[in-house]
Amino acid sequence: MGQDFAAFFAPFALLIGAALLAIGLLSLLGAHFLANVWRERVALALGLALLVAAEIAIAFSGLSLRFFNGQRADVLQCRQEAETNFPAERHKDSPIINDNIIACMQRYRYDWTSDHRRCRESPVATNPFCYLPARPFDRWLTRLQIMLE
C-alpha cells in the first residue's frame, strides 16, 4: 500500500472506526444510539474492522518507522556536519569524525548504545542502530520500531 494513500486513509479510518467502536461498546452498556441492537453490533464489528485496516495500512506503508527514519536523518546530518568540519579526516581511520558524530547526536538528544545486534555487528558512529532517543516515549517507540525491522 502506498505511503500517500495510507497517510490519507489512516486518520479517517481511525476516527470513524473509533466512533463506531464507541457506539457499539456503549450499546453493550445500555446506551443505545442506533435504531436497533443489530445495527449497534454491526457498528461494533465495522469499527473494529476499520481500526485493524488502519493499523495494517500504517504498518505496511512505512509511516510506522517515522521515529527511526528521523533518527537516520539526524545521523546523516551529523555525518555531513562532521565531514564538513574536518575534511582532511574524511577517508582516514581517525576517531575525530566518529567522536564528532557522537557529540552531534548527543546535542540532538540521542544516547549511544550497543544493545541492538546490528550495532554490535558494526559499532560505528554512522550506524543509526547504535543510538536511542533520550526522551522515554521516543526511546520506547524507537526500540519497538527497530525490533520490528
Phi, psi and omega in degrees: 000136183290150182293323180294318179295317180296321179295328178279316187286317190301313181297319179293318179296321178295316180294311181293318179298318179295320179295314179295321178296318178297317178299315180294318180291321178294330177293328177293334180269000176104356177266112186255125181249341181250171188298321179217171185292325180300316178296324179292324176292322176295320177298319178298312180295317180293322177297315177298318180297319179293321178295319177295317179297320178294318178296320177295318179298319179292317183296322184266002183260347185094352177293336182287350181254022184303315182295313182291324176295324175295324177295319177299317179296322178295320178298316179295321178297316179294323178295315179298318179297316181293318180289332176288321181287330183230068184295332181288342183265002188303310187256013177266165175267055186261140179283354183297314180296313181298315180297323179292321178295316180296319178295320178297317179295328176292326175294328176279005178071048172241146176253140175286132177211144178247030181290323184285144183296327178292332175285321178294329177290324183216079183279071178245160185293338181270003179273113182293342178286351181268007181233150171224143179299151181282330181287137187300314181294315179299320179297314181298314182294319179294319177301317179297316182294316182284339174289325182277345183283000000 
